[in-house]
Amino acid sequence: MRTGWGSVSLLKKLDTENYNVVVVSPRNYFLFTPLLPSCTVGTIEHRSIMEPIRNFLRHKKAAVKYYEAEATKIDYEKRVVYINDDSEIKGDVSATEVPFDMLVIGVGAENATFGIPGVKEHGLFLKEVGDAQRIRNRIMDCCETATFKDQSPDEIKRLLHMVVVGGGPTGVEFAGELQDFFNSDLKKWLPEIKDTFKVTLVEALPNVLPMFSKQLIDYTEKTFKEETITIRTKTMVKKVTDKFIEAESTGPDGKKIVEQIPYGLLVWATGNALRPIVKDFINQIPAQKDSRRGLAVNEYLVVKGCENVWAVGDCAVANYAPTAQVASQEGAWLARMFNQMAKTHEIEAELAELSVKQEKAPGKDARDAVFADIKDLQKRLRRVKQIGPFEYTHQGSLAYIGSEKAVADIAWLSGNIASGGTLTYLFWRSAYISMCFSTRNRILVCVDWFKSKIFGRDVSRV
Ligand code: FAD
Ligand code: NAD
């Protein structure tokens, strides 16, 4: 098990006294990713959306072992997971193995680059806390370097051009936060950059936010225009160097145009790719040979072709989008299933004991009494065994688009309500506050919102 959305929601609901639970993850905290884009500009401080896994595990009824390590390989034949301590401080032992009877894989996904040259070397991603910190520092570095004495106008323009590749929710939310940062803080602290600072969002498809309804896509594009964020749709980035991206688009005459777009900051948000450990596992299981986007699971989240191996979240393919909403529902469902399995074993053991007792019972009355107990237990067993397959309930999609506006497609009865604007932004805030992991997180996030409203965002570079 790991410490992401899927695994933590499983751990939350699992009766740990029934199992010997071991958690392996290089990240010793849970990260509330929906608010991560706000950390890139300091609207929220990153520690406010982190919850230490130790804090959470100590409240479980039975002890759960946690190893801060990366799982490097799963050997399905041997039923062993190899783990590696890749932190700075290493003891005498930094690589070992953990045997398992049952395994839940919830390692999430890594950033897709599609093998485009230069992306890994020059682009910044937005998935983890470290990514948000790197982006925050790079923004300030670009601004301070642009104001360096004797900088040429072309170089100033390049340094202050912030390019976001990928018009999915990650790219859109980040672009919105960045423009907010510029409008309410950077302009004030660095008035000399106010006419040159520019945010561009590049998307290969004809529109941004493809998972939202048409009216919300239009609303987002209109809001970006008002905020002076440039959207370049139908533009595919093909190459990245340290100072420019090479992008291909189609001109009005149908001819391909390749242009070089200079940038100071490049944030790459083009979705998910398989982690190496998942790729390796897929190669071990013949039934997974056609799996391209993740581990194929059945409706009980069992990895196809395996026994006693389940997968949840972004690393599993169950015909749902790779979102926190799906991962947490999968985790919670799996916990209920494991709890039921443990109860089933308990009742079956009790039934076996009662059958022996019934055989040995002296006289008919005693046998009848035991028989009544057996009937009761059998009824309970049937109830416990009644667990249907996993079914995802979509509650809706929400995204912040900047200038205190948000868009929401909310599932309502059997239809959908689409809304965008400032009221939706208030709804977005309250929804995410209520979804935060702990009361501590909720308070910290509210304090951060208040702080950045009153004092502005912090522009120091650390
Ligand atoms: P993760 O949450 O990514 O967790 C994976 C865990 O596995 C981590 O603890 C990681 O350290 C660990 N791990 C990785 N590799 C290994 C290894 N080799 N060995 C051991 N452990 C390992 N979804 C929404 O529904 N709503 C949103 O508003 C939203 N906003 C988002 C904003 C951003 C910026 C991002 C990046 C994503 C957002 N998502 C959102 C998507 C959501 O975060 C993911 O779908 C969700 O995190 C998937 O959960 P998971 O448990 O599969 O993986
Ligand atoms: P995504 O897959 O949703 O979007 C990536 C976009 O990048 C796509 O639209 C794609 O066309 C574009 N793209 C790919 N290659 C490109 C290239 N070379 N040049 C230009 N554009 C290119 O990715 P994401 O936004 O990182 O989201 C990942 C997952 O996390 C999704 O399932 C998303 O729903 C979820 N998420 C949800 C929220 C939210 O609900 N608010 C926020 C963030 C992420």
Coordinates of C-alpha atoms and ligand atoms in Angstrom, one line a residue:
M1 CA 0.0 0.0 0.0
R2 CA 1.1 3.6 -0.6
T3 CA 0.2 7.0 0.8
G4 CA -1.9 8.5 -2.1
W5 CA -5.6 9.2 -2.5
G6 CA -6.5 5.5 -3.1
S7 CA -4.4 3.9 -0.4
V8 CA -5.2 6.4 2.3
S9 CA -8.9 6.2 1.8
L10 CA -8.5 2.4 2.0
L11 CA -6.5 2.7 5.2
K12 CA -9.0 5.1 6.7
K13 CA -11.8 2.6 6.5
L14 CA -9.9 -0.7 7.0
D15 CA -10.3 -2.6 10.3
T16 CA -6.6 -3.0 10.7
E17 CA -6.9 -5.5 13.6
N18 CA -8.0 -8.1 11.0
Y19 CA -4.8 -7.9 8.9
N20 CA -1.1 -7.4 9.3
V21 CA -0.9 -4.2 7.3
V22 CA 2.4 -2.8 5.8
V23 CA 2.5 0.5 4.0
V24 CA 5.4 1.3 1.7
S25 CA 5.8 4.8 0.2
P26 CA 8.7 7.2 -0.3
R27 CA 6.3 10.0 0.7
N28 CA 5.6 10.0 4.4
Y29 CA 2.5 12.2 4.1
F30 CA -0.8 12.4 2.3
L31 CA -1.0 15.3 -0.2
F32 CA -4.3 17.0 -0.9
T33 CA -3.6 17.5 -4.7
P34 CA -6.6 19.6 -5.6
L35 CA -5.1 22.6 -3.8
L36 CA -1.5 22.0 -5.1
P37 CA -1.8 24.6 -7.9
S38 CA -2.4 27.3 -5.2
C39 CA 1.0 26.4 -3.6
T40 CA 2.9 27.3 -6.8
V41 CA 2.3 31.0 -6.1
G42 CA 1.9 31.0 -2.4
T43 CA -1.9 31.4 -2.1
I44 CA -1.6 28.4 0.2
E45 CA 1.6 27.1 1.9
H46 CA 2.4 23.5 1.0
R47 CA 2.5 22.2 4.6
S48 CA -1.2 23.2 5.0
I49 CA -2.2 20.5 2.5
M50 CA 0.1 17.7 3.8
E51 CA -1.0 15.3 6.5
P52 CA 1.8 13.1 8.0
I53 CA 1.0 9.4 7.5
R54 CA 2.4 8.7 11.0
N55 CA -0.2 11.1 12.5
F56 CA -2.9 9.2 10.8
L57 CA -1.6 5.6 11.4
R58 CA -1.3 6.2 15.2
H59 CA -5.1 6.5 15.4
K60 CA -5.7 3.0 13.9
K61 CA -6.9 0.3 16.3
A62 CA -4.1 -2.1 15.4
A63 CA -0.5 -1.2 14.6
V64 CA 0.3 -0.6 11.0
K65 CA 3.9 -0.8 9.8
Y66 CA 5.1 2.0 7.6
Y67 CA 8.4 1.9 5.6
E68 CA 9.6 5.1 4.0
A69 CA 10.8 3.5 0.8
E70 CA 10.2 3.1 -2.9
A71 CA 8.9 -0.2 -4.1
T72 CA 11.3 -1.0 -6.9
K73 CA 9.9 -4.3 -8.1
I74 CA 6.9 -6.6 -7.4
D75 CA 7.8 -10.3 -7.9
Y76 CA 4.4 -11.9 -8.4
E77 CA 5.7 -15.5 -8.5
K78 CA 7.6 -15.2 -5.2
R79 CA 4.9 -12.9 -3.6
V80 CA 7.5 -10.4 -2.6
V81 CA 7.9 -6.6 -3.0
Y82 CA 11.5 -5.3 -3.2
I83 CA 11.9 -1.9 -1.4
N84 CA 14.6 0.7 -1.4
D85 CA 15.3 3.6 1.0
D86 CA 16.2 6.3 -1.5
S87 CA 16.2 9.1 1.2
E88 CA 19.5 11.0 1.9
I89 CA 20.2 9.3 5.2
K90 CA 20.8 5.5 4.7
G91 CA 21.4 2.9 7.4
D92 CA 23.4 -0.3 7.0
V93 CA 20.3 -1.7 5.3
S94 CA 18.7 0.4 2.6
A95 CA 17.3 -2.3 0.3
T96 CA 15.2 -5.3 1.4
E97 CA 12.1 -7.2 0.6
V98 CA 8.6 -7.4 2.0
P99 CA 6.6 -10.7 1.5
F100 CA 2.9 -10.5 1.0
D101 CA -0.2 -12.7 1.0
M102 CA -2.4 -9.9 -0.4
L103 CA -1.2 -6.8 -2.2
V104 CA -2.8 -3.5 -3.0
I105 CA -1.1 -1.4 -5.6
G106 CA -1.8 2.3 -5.4
V107 CA 1.4 4.0 -6.8
G108 CA -0.4 6.6 -8.9
A109 CA 1.2 7.7 -12.1
E110 CA 4.1 9.8 -13.3
N111 CA 4.1 12.8 -15.7
A112 CA 3.6 12.0 -19.3
T113 CA 6.2 13.5 -21.6
F114 CA 5.5 11.4 -24.7
G115 CA 9.3 11.2 -25.2
I116 CA 9.3 14.8 -26.5
P117 CA 12.9 15.9 -26.4
G118 CA 13.9 18.4 -23.8
V119 CA 10.8 18.2 -21.6
K120 CA 12.4 16.3 -18.7
E121 CA 15.5 18.6 -18.8
H122 CA 13.8 22.0 -19.1
G123 CA 10.2 21.7 -18.1
L124 CA 8.7 21.8 -14.6
F125 CA 5.9 19.4 -13.6
L126 CA 3.1 19.8 -11.1
K127 CA 2.4 16.7 -9.2
E128 CA 4.3 16.8 -5.9
V129 CA 5.1 19.3 -3.3
G130 CA 8.7 19.6 -4.6
D131 CA 7.3 20.5 -8.0
A132 CA 5.2 23.4 -6.6
Q133 CA 8.2 24.7 -4.7
R134 CA 10.4 24.6 -7.8
I135 CA 7.7 26.5 -9.8
R136 CA 7.3 29.1 -7.1
N137 CA 11.1 29.7 -7.0
R138 CA 11.4 29.7 -10.8
I139 CA 8.7 32.4 -11.2
M140 CA 10.5 34.7 -8.8
D141 CA 13.9 33.9 -10.4
C142 CA 12.5 34.8 -13.8
C143 CA 11.1 38.1 -12.5
E144 CA 14.3 39.1 -10.6
T145 CA 16.5 38.1 -13.5
A146 CA 14.3 40.1 -15.9
T147 CA 14.9 43.2 -13.8
F148 CA 18.7 42.7 -13.7
K149 CA 20.7 45.7 -14.7
D150 CA 21.2 46.1 -18.5
Q151 CA 19.0 43.2 -19.5
S152 CA 18.0 43.5 -23.2
P153 CA 14.3 44.0 -24.0
D154 CA 14.2 40.7 -25.9
E155 CA 15.6 38.8 -23.0
I156 CA 13.2 40.5 -20.6
K157 CA 10.3 39.4 -22.8
R158 CA 11.6 35.9 -22.9
L159 CA 12.2 35.7 -19.1
L160 CA 8.7 37.0 -18.4
H161 CA 6.9 34.7 -20.7
M162 CA 5.3 31.9 -18.6
V163 CA 4.3 29.0 -20.8
V164 CA 2.0 26.2 -19.6
V165 CA 1.7 23.1 -21.9
G166 CA -1.5 21.1 -21.4
G167 CA -5.0 22.5 -21.2
G168 CA -6.4 19.9 -18.8
P169 CA -7.4 21.0 -15.4
T170 CA -3.8 21.0 -14.0
G171 CA -2.7 23.4 -16.7
V172 CA -5.8 25.6 -16.5
E173 CA -5.7 25.9 -12.7
F174 CA -2.1 26.7 -12.7
A175 CA -2.4 29.4 -15.4
G176 CA -5.3 30.9 -13.5
E177 CA -3.3 31.0 -10.2
L178 CA -0.3 32.5 -11.9
Q179 CA -2.2 35.3 -13.5
D180 CA -3.8 36.0 -10.1
F181 CA -0.4 36.2 -8.6
F182 CA 0.7 38.7 -11.2
N183 CA -2.5 40.8 -11.0
S184 CA -2.6 41.1 -7.2
D185 CA 1.0 40.9 -6.1
L186 CA 3.8 40.9 -8.7
K187 CA 2.5 44.0 -10.4
K188 CA 2.7 45.8 -7.1
W189 CA 6.1 44.6 -6.0
L190 CA 7.8 44.8 -9.4
P191 CA 6.0 47.6 -11.3
E192 CA 8.7 47.5 -14.0
I193 CA 7.5 44.1 -15.3
K194 CA 3.8 45.0 -15.5
D195 CA 3.8 45.5 -19.3
T196 CA 5.9 42.5 -20.2
F197 CA 4.7 39.6 -18.0
K198 CA 2.6 37.2 -20.0
V199 CA 1.0 33.8 -19.5
T200 CA 0.4 31.4 -22.4
L201 CA -1.5 28.1 -22.3
V202 CA -0.7 25.7 -25.1
E203 CA -3.1 22.8 -25.9
A204 CA -2.9 20.3 -28.7
L205 CA -6.8 19.8 -28.9
P206 CA -9.3 22.3 -30.2
N207 CA -10.2 23.4 -26.7
V208 CA -9.2 23.4 -23.1
L209 CA -10.8 21.3 -20.3
P210 CA -12.2 18.6 -22.6
M211 CA -13.9 16.8 -19.7
F212 CA -16.2 19.9 -18.9
S213 CA -19.4 20.8 -20.7
K214 CA -19.2 23.0 -23.8
Q215 CA -20.6 26.1 -22.0
L216 CA -18.0 25.9 -19.3
I217 CA -15.2 25.5 -21.8
D218 CA -16.4 28.7 -23.5
Y219 CA -16.7 30.4 -20.2
T220 CA -13.1 29.4 -19.3
E221 CA -11.8 30.6 -22.6
K222 CA -13.6 33.9 -22.3
T223 CA -12.4 34.4 -18.7
F224 CA -8.8 33.7 -19.8
K225 CA -9.1 36.3 -22.5
E226 CA -10.3 38.9 -20.0
E227 CA -7.5 38.0 -17.7
T228 CA -5.1 38.4 -20.7
I229 CA -4.0 34.7 -20.6
T230 CA -3.3 33.7 -24.2
I231 CA -4.7 30.3 -25.1
R232 CA -3.0 28.5 -28.1
T233 CA -5.3 25.6 -29.0
K234 CA -4.6 23.1 -31.8
T235 CA -0.9 23.7 -31.0
M236 CA 1.3 20.7 -30.3
V237 CA 4.6 21.1 -28.7
K238 CA 7.2 18.9 -30.4
K239 CA 10.5 19.9 -28.9
V240 CA 11.8 21.9 -25.9
T241 CA 15.1 23.6 -25.4
D242 CA 16.4 25.7 -22.5
K243 CA 15.0 28.9 -24.0
F244 CA 12.2 28.1 -26.4
I245 CA 9.6 25.5 -27.2
E246 CA 9.0 24.4 -30.8
A247 CA 5.3 24.1 -31.5
E248 CA 3.3 22.9 -34.5
S249 CA 0.0 24.3 -35.5
T250 CA -2.1 24.4 -38.7
G251 CA -2.4 27.7 -40.5
P252 CA -5.7 28.9 -42.1
D253 CA -4.5 27.5 -45.5
G254 CA -4.2 24.0 -43.9
K255 CA -0.4 24.1 -44.0
K256 CA 1.6 23.1 -40.9
I257 CA 3.4 26.0 -39.1
V258 CA 6.3 25.3 -36.9
E259 CA 7.3 28.2 -34.6
Q260 CA 9.7 28.7 -31.8
I261 CA 8.2 30.3 -28.7
P262 CA 10.7 31.7 -26.2
Y263 CA 9.9 31.2 -22.5
G264 CA 11.3 31.9 -19.0
L265 CA 9.1 29.3 -17.2
L266 CA 7.8 26.2 -18.7
V267 CA 5.2 24.1 -16.8
W268 CA 4.5 20.8 -18.4
A269 CA 1.0 19.4 -17.6
T270 CA 0.1 16.9 -20.3
G271 CA -1.4 14.1 -18.1
N272 CA -0.3 10.7 -16.7
A273 CA 2.1 7.9 -17.7
L274 CA 2.8 4.5 -16.2
R275 CA 5.3 4.2 -13.4
P276 CA 8.3 1.8 -14.1
I277 CA 7.2 -0.6 -11.3
V278 CA 3.7 -0.9 -12.9
K279 CA 5.2 -1.4 -16.4
D280 CA 7.4 -4.2 -15.0
F281 CA 4.5 -5.8 -13.2
I282 CA 2.4 -5.7 -16.4
N283 CA 5.2 -7.6 -18.2
Q284 CA 5.1 -10.4 -15.6
I285 CA 1.4 -11.1 -16.1
P286 CA 0.3 -12.6 -19.5
A287 CA -3.3 -11.4 -19.0
Q288 CA -2.0 -7.8 -18.8
K289 CA -0.2 -7.9 -22.2
D290 CA -2.6 -5.3 -23.8
S291 CA -2.6 -2.9 -20.8
R292 CA -1.2 0.4 -22.0
R293 CA -2.6 3.0 -19.6
G294 CA -2.4 1.0 -16.3
L295 CA -3.2 -2.3 -14.7
A296 CA -6.4 -3.7 -16.0
V297 CA -8.7 -4.6 -13.1
N298 CA -12.0 -6.4 -12.9
E299 CA -15.2 -5.0 -11.3
Y300 CA -13.8 -6.1 -7.9
L301 CA -10.6 -4.1 -8.5
V302 CA -8.6 -7.4 -8.8
V303 CA -5.7 -7.1 -11.2
K304 CA -6.6 -9.3 -14.1
G305 CA -4.5 -12.5 -14.3
C306 CA -3.6 -12.3 -10.6
E307 CA -4.8 -13.7 -7.3
N308 CA -4.9 -11.6 -4.2
V309 CA -3.6 -8.5 -6.0
W310 CA -5.7 -5.4 -6.2
A311 CA -5.1 -2.0 -7.8
V312 CA -6.6 1.4 -7.0
G313 CA -6.3 5.0 -8.3
D314 CA -4.3 6.3 -11.3
C315 CA -2.3 3.1 -11.8
A316 CA -5.5 1.0 -12.4
V317 CA -7.7 1.1 -15.5
A318 CA -11.3 0.5 -14.6
N319 CA -12.9 2.8 -17.2
Y320 CA -12.9 5.8 -15.0
A321 CA -10.9 9.1 -15.3
P322 CA -7.7 9.2 -13.2
T323 CA -9.0 11.5 -10.5
A324 CA -8.8 11.7 -6.7
Q325 CA -12.6 11.2 -6.6
V326 CA -12.3 7.8 -8.3
A327 CA -9.2 6.8 -6.3
S328 CA -10.8 7.5 -3.0
Q329 CA -14.0 5.7 -3.8
E330 CA -12.0 2.7 -5.0
G331 CA -10.0 2.7 -1.8
A332 CA -13.1 3.0 0.5
W333 CA -14.8 0.2 -1.4
L334 CA -11.8 -2.1 -1.1
A335 CA -11.6 -1.4 2.6
R336 CA -15.3 -2.5 3.0
M337 CA -14.6 -5.6 0.9
F338 CA -11.6 -6.5 3.1
N339 CA -13.6 -5.9 6.3
Q340 CA -16.3 -8.2 4.9
M341 CA -13.8 -10.8 4.0
A342 CA -12.4 -10.8 7.5
K343 CA -15.9 -11.1 9.0
T344 CA -16.7 -14.0 6.6
H345 CA -13.6 -15.9 7.8
E346 CA -14.6 -15.2 11.4
I347 CA -18.2 -16.5 10.9
E348 CA -17.0 -19.6 8.9
A349 CA -14.6 -20.5 11.8
E350 CA -17.5 -20.1 14.3
L351 CA -19.7 -22.2 12.1
A352 CA -17.1 -25.0 12.0
E353 CA -16.9 -24.9 15.8
L354 CA -20.6 -25.1 16.2
S355 CA -20.9 -28.1 13.9
V356 CA -18.5 -30.0 16.1
K357 CA -20.4 -28.8 19.2
Q358 CA -23.7 -30.0 17.6
E359 CA -22.3 -33.5 17.0
K360 CA -21.1 -33.8 20.5
A361 CA -24.2 -32.2 22.1
P362 CA -25.9 -34.5 24.7
G363 CA -29.6 -35.0 23.8
K364 CA -32.0 -33.6 21.2
D365 CA -32.7 -30.3 23.1
A366 CA -29.1 -29.3 23.3
R367 CA -28.6 -30.2 19.6
D368 CA -31.6 -28.1 18.6
A369 CA -30.3 -25.1 20.5
V370 CA -26.9 -25.4 18.7
F371 CA -28.8 -25.8 15.4
A372 CA -30.7 -22.5 16.0
D373 CA -27.3 -20.8 16.5
I374 CA -26.0 -22.3 13.3
K375 CA -29.1 -21.0 11.4
D376 CA -28.5 -17.5 12.8
L377 CA -24.9 -17.5 11.8
Q378 CA -25.6 -18.8 8.3
K379 CA -28.1 -15.9 7.8
R380 CA -25.4 -13.5 9.0
L381 CA -22.9 -15.1 6.6
R382 CA -25.2 -14.6 3.6
R383 CA -25.7 -11.0 4.5
V384 CA -21.9 -10.4 5.0
K385 CA -21.1 -12.1 1.7
Q386 CA -23.5 -9.8 -0.2
I387 CA -21.0 -7.2 -1.5
G388 CA -21.6 -6.0 -5.0
P389 CA -18.9 -5.0 -7.5
F390 CA -17.3 -1.5 -7.3
E391 CA -19.5 1.2 -8.8
Y392 CA -18.2 4.7 -9.1
T393 CA -20.6 7.6 -8.3
H394 CA -19.6 10.7 -10.1
Q395 CA -20.3 13.8 -8.0
G396 CA -19.0 16.3 -10.6
S397 CA -16.0 18.1 -11.8
L398 CA -14.7 21.4 -10.3
A399 CA -11.8 23.6 -11.4
Y400 CA -10.5 27.0 -10.4
I401 CA -9.9 29.3 -13.4
G402 CA -8.4 32.4 -11.8
S403 CA -9.8 35.9 -10.9
E404 CA -11.9 34.3 -8.2
K405 CA -14.0 32.3 -10.6
A406 CA -14.4 28.5 -10.9
V407 CA -16.3 26.1 -13.2
A408 CA -18.4 23.2 -12.0
D409 CA -20.2 20.4 -13.6
I410 CA -22.2 18.9 -10.8
A411 CA -24.1 15.6 -11.1
W412 CA -27.7 16.3 -9.9
L413 CA -30.3 13.6 -9.8
S414 CA -29.9 11.9 -13.2
G415 CA -28.7 15.1 -15.0
N416 CA -25.9 17.7 -14.7
I417 CA -25.8 21.3 -13.5
A418 CA -23.1 23.4 -15.2
S419 CA -22.1 26.7 -13.5
G420 CA -19.2 29.1 -13.7
G421 CA -18.3 32.3 -11.9
T422 CA -17.7 33.8 -8.5
L423 CA -20.5 31.9 -6.7
T424 CA -19.1 28.7 -8.1
Y425 CA -15.7 29.8 -6.8
L426 CA -17.2 30.1 -3.3
F427 CA -18.7 26.6 -3.8
W428 CA -15.2 25.4 -5.0
R429 CA -13.6 26.8 -1.8
S430 CA -16.2 25.3 0.5
A431 CA -16.2 21.9 -1.2
Y432 CA -12.4 21.6 -1.0
I433 CA -12.3 22.8 2.6
S434 CA -14.8 20.1 3.6
M435 CA -12.8 17.5 1.7
C436 CA -9.4 18.4 3.3
F437 CA -7.9 15.5 5.2
S438 CA -8.1 16.8 8.8
T439 CA -9.4 19.8 10.9
R440 CA -5.8 20.9 11.1
N441 CA -5.5 21.1 7.3
R442 CA -8.8 23.0 7.1
I443 CA -7.7 25.6 9.6
L444 CA -4.3 26.0 8.0
V445 CA -5.8 26.4 4.5
C446 CA -8.3 29.0 5.8
V447 CA -5.5 30.9 7.6
D448 CA -3.4 30.9 4.3
W449 CA -6.3 32.3 2.3
F450 CA -6.9 35.0 4.9
K451 CA -3.1 35.8 5.0
S452 CA -2.7 36.1 1.3
K453 CA -5.8 38.3 1.0
I454 CA -4.7 40.7 3.7
F455 CA -0.9 40.8 3.2
G456 CA -0.5 39.6 -0.3
R457 CA 1.5 36.5 -1.4
D458 CA 5.1 36.2 -0.3
V459 CA 7.5 37.0 -3.2
S460 CA 10.7 35.8 -1.5
R461 CA 12.8 33.1 -3.3
V462 CA 14.2 30.4 -1.0
Ligands
FAD1 P1 -1.4 9.4 -5.8 O1 -2.3 10.2 -5.0 O2 -0.5 10.0 -6.8 O3 -0.5 8.6 -4.8 C1 0.5 7.7 -5.1 C2 1.3 7.3 -3.9 O4 2.2 6.2 -4.3 C3 2.2 8.4 -3.4 O5 2.2 8.4 -2.0 C4 3.6 8.1 -3.9 O6 4.6 8.6 -3.1 C5 3.5 6.6 -3.9 N1 4.5 5.9 -4.8 C6 4.8 6.2 -6.0 N2 5.7 5.4 -6.6 C7 5.9 4.5 -5.6 C8 6.7 3.3 -5.5 N3 7.5 2.9 -6.5 N4 6.8 2.6 -4.4 C9 6.0 3.0 -3.3 N5 5.2 4.1 -3.3 C10 5.1 4.8 -4.5 N6 -8.4 14.9 -8.9 C11 -9.7 15.3 -8.5 O7 -10.6 14.4 -8.5 N7 -10.0 16.6 -8.2 C12 -9.0 17.5 -8.3 O8 -9.3 18.7 -8.0 C13 -7.7 17.2 -8.6 N8 -6.7 18.1 -8.7 C14 -5.5 17.8 -9.0 C15 -4.5 18.7 -9.1 C16 -3.2 18.4 -9.4 C17 -2.1 19.5 -9.5 C18 -2.9 17.1 -9.7 C19 -1.5 16.7 -10.1 C20 -3.8 16.1 -9.7 C21 -5.2 16.4 -9.3 N9 -6.2 15.5 -9.3 C22 -7.4 15.8 -8.9 C23 -5.9 14.1 -9.6 C24 -5.6 13.3 -8.3 O9 -4.6 13.9 -7.6 C25 -5.1 11.9 -8.7 O10 -6.1 11.2 -9.5 C26 -4.9 11.1 -7.4 O11 -3.9 11.6 -6.7 C27 -4.7 9.6 -7.7 O12 -4.5 8.9 -6.5 P2 -3.6 7.7 -6.4 O13 -3.8 7.1 -5.0 O14 -3.8 6.7 -7.5 O15 -2.1 8.2 -6.5
NAD2 P1 -5.0 15.8 -18.8 O1 -4.7 14.5 -19.4 O2 -6.4 16.1 -18.3 O3 -4.7 17.0 -19.9 C1 -3.5 17.1 -20.6 C2 -3.7 17.9 -21.8 O4 -2.4 18.1 -22.4 C3 -4.6 17.2 -22.8 O5 -5.7 18.1 -23.1 C4 -3.7 17.0 -24.1 O6 -4.4 17.3 -25.3 C5 -2.6 18.1 -23.8 N1 -1.3 17.7 -24.5 C6 -0.7 16.5 -24.5 N2 0.4 16.6 -25.2 C7 0.6 17.9 -25.6 C8 1.6 18.5 -26.4 N3 2.7 17.9 -26.8 N4 1.4 19.8 -26.7 C9 0.3 20.5 -26.3 N5 -0.7 19.9 -25.5 C10 -0.6 18.6 -25.2 O7 -3.9 16.1 -17.7 P2 -3.9 16.9 -16.3 O8 -4.6 18.2 -16.4 O9 -2.6 16.8 -15.7 O10 -4.9 16.0 -15.4 C11 -4.5 14.6 -15.1 C12 -5.7 13.9 -14.4 O11 -5.9 14.6 -13.1 C13 -7.0 14.1 -15.1 O12 -7.8 12.9 -15.0 C14 -7.7 15.2 -14.5 O13 -9.1 15.1 -14.5 C15 -7.2 15.1 -13.0 N6 -7.2 16.5 -12.5 C16 -8.4 17.0 -12.1 C17 -8.5 18.3 -11.6 C18 -9.8 18.8 -11.1 O14 -10.8 18.1 -11.1 N7 -9.9 20.1 -10.8 C19 -7.3 19.0 -11.5 C20 -6.1 18.5 -11.9 C21 -6.1 17.2 -12.4

